Amino acid sequence: MSLPDELAIPLAREWSRLAPLITDAHWVQTTESTMNLVQAMAGGSREGVLIVADEQIAGRGRRGRVWSSPPGAGLYFSVLLRPPVSPLSQTNPSVVGLLTLAAGTGVTDGVVASTGLQTQLKWPNDVLVGRSKLAGILAEGVAVGTSEQAVVLGVGVNVSAAAYPSEIAMRATSLETELGRAVDRGEVLAQTLVGIAHWYRALLEARYDEVLRAWREAAPSAVGTTVEWTTPQGRRTGVTAGIDDSGALLVRTASGIERLIAGEVTWTL
Ligand code: BTN
């Protein structure tokens, strides 16, 4: 289905700035998760297929969490990407390794461009206002045959307070809650995609240092914040010391600098 005018008109205005991130846009009224819909298209579609939903009944976040997605209360979308496959390296920057960070930077740019609201990033993928979560990013790899690789990039932005259940109200916020006024969902969608497209192009052109610099500027808590995380040996604690060039979080501990790639980090801001 094609997008409703509310979203299609602002998107059409910015269309020339969206390649190669977006080449094709679709709309669904309701679905389990836009991640599933885009994943199902990974075998036969080219890069840049965008699916936006008005409602998700099984929206998901990182680590199997639920992403609450009631009708009309947020932006819920996923995009099919076919980033180049770089030689496996844990420490070098790569398009896939920095994709979540680049997308987060794009969301912060898009939110400020469309609404004036300043947000911060929290490693690896949270978009915050103060300590409350406004938006989240999810990147899932899809194996297509043996040699091809695709990534489904999903973004959820809380537009009104109805986007999150009251039990997480302390940890979540929305554009309308922060701004105290109605916002134009189409403008937020268009500018968020412009922002992500800008930083995706930077990755494809191997301008990794620009992406890392922009992410670091938008993520003050990546330096000097006390964090805890779990290892097979038990709970560890340390103080954030920035990210390295591959996007891993560095944490200063009593026994030296640790490098965190995945896993759950608790921020004790
Ligand atoms: C997170 O912060 O844990 C990531 C949240 C990602 C939510 C978006 S909403 C659109 C897309 N569809 C989903 O089911 N999840 C992502």
Coordinates of C-alpha atoms and ligand atoms in Angstrom, one line a residue:
M1 CA 0.0 0.0 0.0
S2 CA 1.2 3.5 -0.6
L3 CA 1.8 5.9 2.3
P4 CA -1.0 8.2 3.4
D5 CA -0.6 11.9 2.3
E6 CA 0.4 12.9 5.8
L7 CA 3.7 10.9 5.3
A8 CA 3.9 10.7 1.5
I9 CA 4.1 14.5 0.9
P10 CA 7.0 15.3 3.2
L11 CA 8.8 12.2 2.0
A12 CA 8.3 13.2 -1.6
R13 CA 9.8 16.6 -0.9
E14 CA 13.0 15.0 0.5
W15 CA 13.1 12.0 -1.9
S16 CA 16.3 13.1 -3.7
R17 CA 18.2 13.1 -0.4
L18 CA 17.2 9.6 0.6
A19 CA 19.2 7.4 -1.9
P20 CA 20.6 4.8 -1.5
L21 CA 18.9 4.3 1.9
I22 CA 15.4 4.5 0.5
T23 CA 14.4 3.6 -3.0
D24 CA 10.9 2.3 -2.5
A25 CA 8.3 3.1 0.3
H26 CA 5.4 1.0 1.5
W27 CA 2.7 1.4 4.2
V28 CA 0.8 -1.1 6.3
Q29 CA -2.0 -0.2 8.6
T30 CA -1.2 -2.9 11.1
T31 CA 1.3 -5.7 11.2
E32 CA 3.2 -7.9 13.7
S33 CA 6.5 -6.1 13.1
T34 CA 7.9 -4.2 10.2
M35 CA 11.1 -6.2 10.9
N36 CA 9.4 -9.4 9.8
L37 CA 7.8 -7.9 6.7
V38 CA 11.2 -6.5 5.5
Q39 CA 13.0 -9.7 6.4
A40 CA 10.5 -11.7 4.2
M41 CA 11.5 -9.5 1.2
A42 CA 15.2 -9.8 1.7
G43 CA 15.5 -12.6 -0.9
G44 CA 14.1 -10.8 -3.9
S45 CA 14.2 -7.1 -3.2
R46 CA 16.9 -4.5 -3.8
E47 CA 18.4 -2.3 -1.1
G48 CA 16.2 0.6 0.1
V49 CA 12.8 -1.0 0.6
L50 CA 11.1 0.9 3.4
I51 CA 8.0 -0.3 5.2
V52 CA 6.2 2.0 7.6
A53 CA 3.4 0.8 9.9
D54 CA 0.7 2.7 11.7
E55 CA 0.6 0.0 14.3
Q56 CA 2.6 -3.1 15.3
I57 CA 1.1 -5.8 17.4
A58 CA 4.4 -7.5 18.2
G59 CA 6.9 -4.7 17.8
R60 CA 10.3 -5.8 19.2
G61 CA 13.4 -4.1 20.6
R62 CA 16.9 -5.4 21.4
R63 CA 17.3 -8.5 23.5
G64 CA 13.7 -9.7 22.9
R65 CA 12.1 -6.7 24.5
V66 CA 8.6 -5.5 23.4
W67 CA 8.4 -2.2 21.5
S68 CA 5.0 -0.8 22.3
S69 CA 3.5 0.4 19.0
P70 CA -0.1 1.5 19.3
P71 CA -1.9 3.0 16.2
G72 CA -0.9 6.5 15.3
A73 CA 1.2 7.1 18.4
G74 CA 4.7 6.6 16.9
L75 CA 6.8 6.1 13.9
Y76 CA 7.5 2.4 13.3
F77 CA 9.6 1.5 10.2
S78 CA 12.2 -0.9 8.8
V79 CA 14.5 -0.6 5.8
L80 CA 16.3 -3.4 3.8
L81 CA 20.0 -2.7 3.4
R82 CA 22.7 -4.6 1.6
P83 CA 25.9 -3.2 3.0
P84 CA 29.2 -4.4 1.6
V85 CA 30.7 -7.3 3.5
S86 CA 34.1 -6.4 4.9
P87 CA 36.7 -8.9 6.0
L88 CA 35.9 -10.0 9.5
S89 CA 37.6 -7.9 12.1
Q90 CA 36.7 -7.1 15.6
T91 CA 38.6 -3.9 15.8
N92 CA 38.4 -2.1 12.4
P93 CA 35.6 0.2 11.5
S94 CA 33.1 -1.3 9.0
V95 CA 29.7 -0.4 7.5
V96 CA 27.9 -3.2 9.4
G97 CA 29.7 -2.6 12.7
L98 CA 28.9 1.1 12.7
L99 CA 25.4 0.9 11.2
T100 CA 23.5 1.2 14.5
L101 CA 25.6 4.2 15.6
A102 CA 25.2 5.9 12.3
A103 CA 21.5 5.4 12.4
G104 CA 21.3 6.8 15.9
T105 CA 23.1 9.9 14.8
G106 CA 20.7 10.2 11.9
V107 CA 17.7 10.0 14.2
T108 CA 19.1 12.7 16.5
D109 CA 19.7 14.9 13.5
G110 CA 16.2 14.2 12.1
V111 CA 14.5 14.9 15.3
V112 CA 16.2 18.3 15.8
A113 CA 15.6 19.2 12.2
S114 CA 11.9 18.4 12.3
T115 CA 11.0 19.6 15.8
G116 CA 13.9 21.5 17.3
L117 CA 14.2 19.0 20.1
Q118 CA 17.7 18.1 21.2
T119 CA 18.3 14.5 22.1
Q120 CA 21.3 12.5 23.3
L121 CA 22.5 9.0 22.3
K122 CA 23.3 6.3 24.7
W123 CA 25.5 3.4 23.5
P124 CA 24.6 1.4 21.6
N125 CA 21.3 2.5 20.2
D126 CA 19.1 4.6 22.5
V127 CA 17.9 8.0 21.7
L128 CA 17.2 9.9 24.9
V129 CA 15.8 13.1 26.3
G130 CA 17.4 13.5 29.7
R131 CA 17.2 9.9 31.0
S132 CA 14.0 9.0 29.2
K133 CA 13.9 6.9 26.0
L134 CA 12.5 8.7 22.9
A135 CA 13.5 6.3 20.2
G136 CA 15.3 3.0 19.6
I137 CA 17.2 1.4 16.7
L138 CA 17.4 -2.3 15.9
A139 CA 19.6 -3.9 13.3
E140 CA 19.1 -7.6 12.4
G141 CA 21.2 -9.5 9.9
V142 CA 19.5 -11.8 7.4
A143 CA 21.3 -14.6 5.6
V144 CA 20.2 -14.7 2.0
G145 CA 21.6 -17.9 0.5
T146 CA 25.3 -18.5 1.2
S147 CA 27.1 -15.4 -0.2
E148 CA 24.7 -12.6 0.2
Q149 CA 24.1 -10.6 3.4
A150 CA 21.3 -8.2 4.2
V151 CA 20.5 -6.1 7.2
V152 CA 17.1 -5.0 8.3
L153 CA 17.3 -1.7 10.1
G154 CA 14.3 -0.8 12.3
V155 CA 13.5 2.5 14.0
G156 CA 10.8 3.3 16.5
V157 CA 10.1 6.9 17.6
N158 CA 7.6 7.7 20.3
V159 CA 5.5 10.6 18.9
S160 CA 2.7 10.8 21.6
A161 CA 2.6 9.5 25.2
A162 CA 0.2 6.7 24.0
A163 CA 3.2 5.0 22.4
Y164 CA 4.4 3.6 25.7
P165 CA 2.6 1.8 28.5
S166 CA 2.2 3.7 31.9
E167 CA 4.5 1.2 33.7
I168 CA 7.5 2.4 31.7
A169 CA 6.5 6.1 31.7
M170 CA 9.5 6.8 34.0
R171 CA 11.9 5.5 31.4
A172 CA 10.1 6.6 28.2
T173 CA 9.1 9.9 26.7
S174 CA 7.6 11.1 23.4
L175 CA 8.1 14.1 21.1
E176 CA 4.7 15.6 22.1
T177 CA 5.4 15.1 25.8
E178 CA 8.7 16.9 25.5
L179 CA 7.4 19.7 23.2
G180 CA 4.0 20.2 24.8
R181 CA 2.4 20.4 21.3
A182 CA 1.3 18.2 18.4
V183 CA 4.1 17.3 15.9
D184 CA 3.9 16.5 12.3
R185 CA 4.6 12.8 12.0
G186 CA 5.4 13.1 8.2
E187 CA 8.0 15.8 8.8
V188 CA 9.7 13.7 11.6
L189 CA 9.7 10.6 9.3
A190 CA 11.1 12.5 6.3
Q191 CA 13.9 14.3 8.3
T192 CA 14.8 11.1 10.3
L193 CA 15.3 9.3 7.0
V194 CA 17.3 12.2 5.6
G195 CA 19.5 12.0 8.7
I196 CA 20.0 8.3 8.5
A197 CA 20.6 8.5 4.7
H198 CA 23.3 11.1 5.3
W199 CA 25.3 9.0 7.7
Y200 CA 24.7 5.7 5.8
R201 CA 26.3 7.4 2.7
A202 CA 29.2 8.4 4.9
L203 CA 29.7 4.8 5.9
L204 CA 29.5 3.6 2.3
E205 CA 32.2 6.1 1.4
A206 CA 34.3 4.9 4.3
R207 CA 34.1 8.3 6.1
Y208 CA 34.1 6.4 9.4
D209 CA 35.9 9.1 11.3
E210 CA 33.1 11.6 10.5
V211 CA 30.5 9.1 11.7
L212 CA 32.4 8.4 14.9
R213 CA 33.0 12.1 15.6
A214 CA 29.3 12.9 15.1
W215 CA 28.2 10.0 17.3
R216 CA 30.7 10.9 20.1
E217 CA 29.4 14.5 20.1
A218 CA 25.8 13.3 20.5
A219 CA 26.6 10.8 23.2
P220 CA 28.0 12.6 26.3
S221 CA 27.4 9.6 28.6
A222 CA 29.9 7.6 26.6
V223 CA 32.6 9.2 28.7
G224 CA 32.7 9.4 32.5
T225 CA 29.5 7.5 33.4
T226 CA 29.4 4.6 35.9
V227 CA 28.1 1.4 34.3
E228 CA 27.5 -2.2 35.3
W229 CA 27.4 -5.3 33.1
T230 CA 27.2 -9.0 33.5
T231 CA 30.0 -11.5 32.6
P232 CA 30.1 -15.3 33.1
Q233 CA 32.2 -14.5 36.1
G234 CA 29.5 -12.1 37.6
R235 CA 28.7 -8.4 37.7
R236 CA 31.4 -5.9 36.7
T237 CA 31.4 -2.2 37.1
G238 CA 33.5 0.6 35.6
V239 CA 33.4 4.1 34.1
T240 CA 32.8 4.7 30.4
A241 CA 35.9 5.9 28.4
G242 CA 34.4 6.5 25.0
I243 CA 34.0 4.1 22.0
D244 CA 36.8 2.8 19.9
D245 CA 36.9 3.0 16.1
S246 CA 34.9 -0.2 15.6
G247 CA 32.0 1.2 17.8
A248 CA 32.8 -0.9 20.9
L249 CA 32.2 0.8 24.3
L250 CA 35.4 1.2 26.4
V251 CA 35.0 1.0 30.1
R252 CA 37.8 1.8 32.7
T253 CA 37.8 -0.8 35.5
A254 CA 40.1 -1.5 38.4
S255 CA 41.9 -4.0 36.2
G256 CA 42.3 -1.8 33.1
I257 CA 40.2 -0.9 30.0
E258 CA 37.5 -3.4 29.0
R259 CA 35.9 -3.4 25.5
L260 CA 32.2 -4.1 25.5
I261 CA 30.7 -5.3 22.1
A262 CA 27.3 -6.5 23.1
G263 CA 25.5 -7.6 26.2
E264 CA 23.5 -5.6 28.6
V265 CA 25.1 -2.5 30.2
T266 CA 23.2 -0.9 33.1
W267 CA 23.8 2.9 33.3
T268 CA 23.9 4.3 36.8
L269 CA 23.7 7.9 35.7
Ligands
BTN1 C1 15.4 -0.9 21.0 O1 15.5 0.3 21.4 O2 15.5 -1.9 21.7 C2 15.0 -1.0 19.5 C3 13.6 -0.6 19.2 C4 13.3 -0.8 17.7 C5 11.8 -0.6 17.4 C6 11.5 -0.6 16.0 S1 9.8 -0.1 15.6 C7 10.0 -0.5 13.9 C8 10.8 -1.8 13.9 N1 9.9 -2.9 14.1 C9 10.1 -3.6 15.3 O3 9.4 -4.6 15.7 N2 11.1 -3.0 15.9 C10 11.7 -1.9 15.2

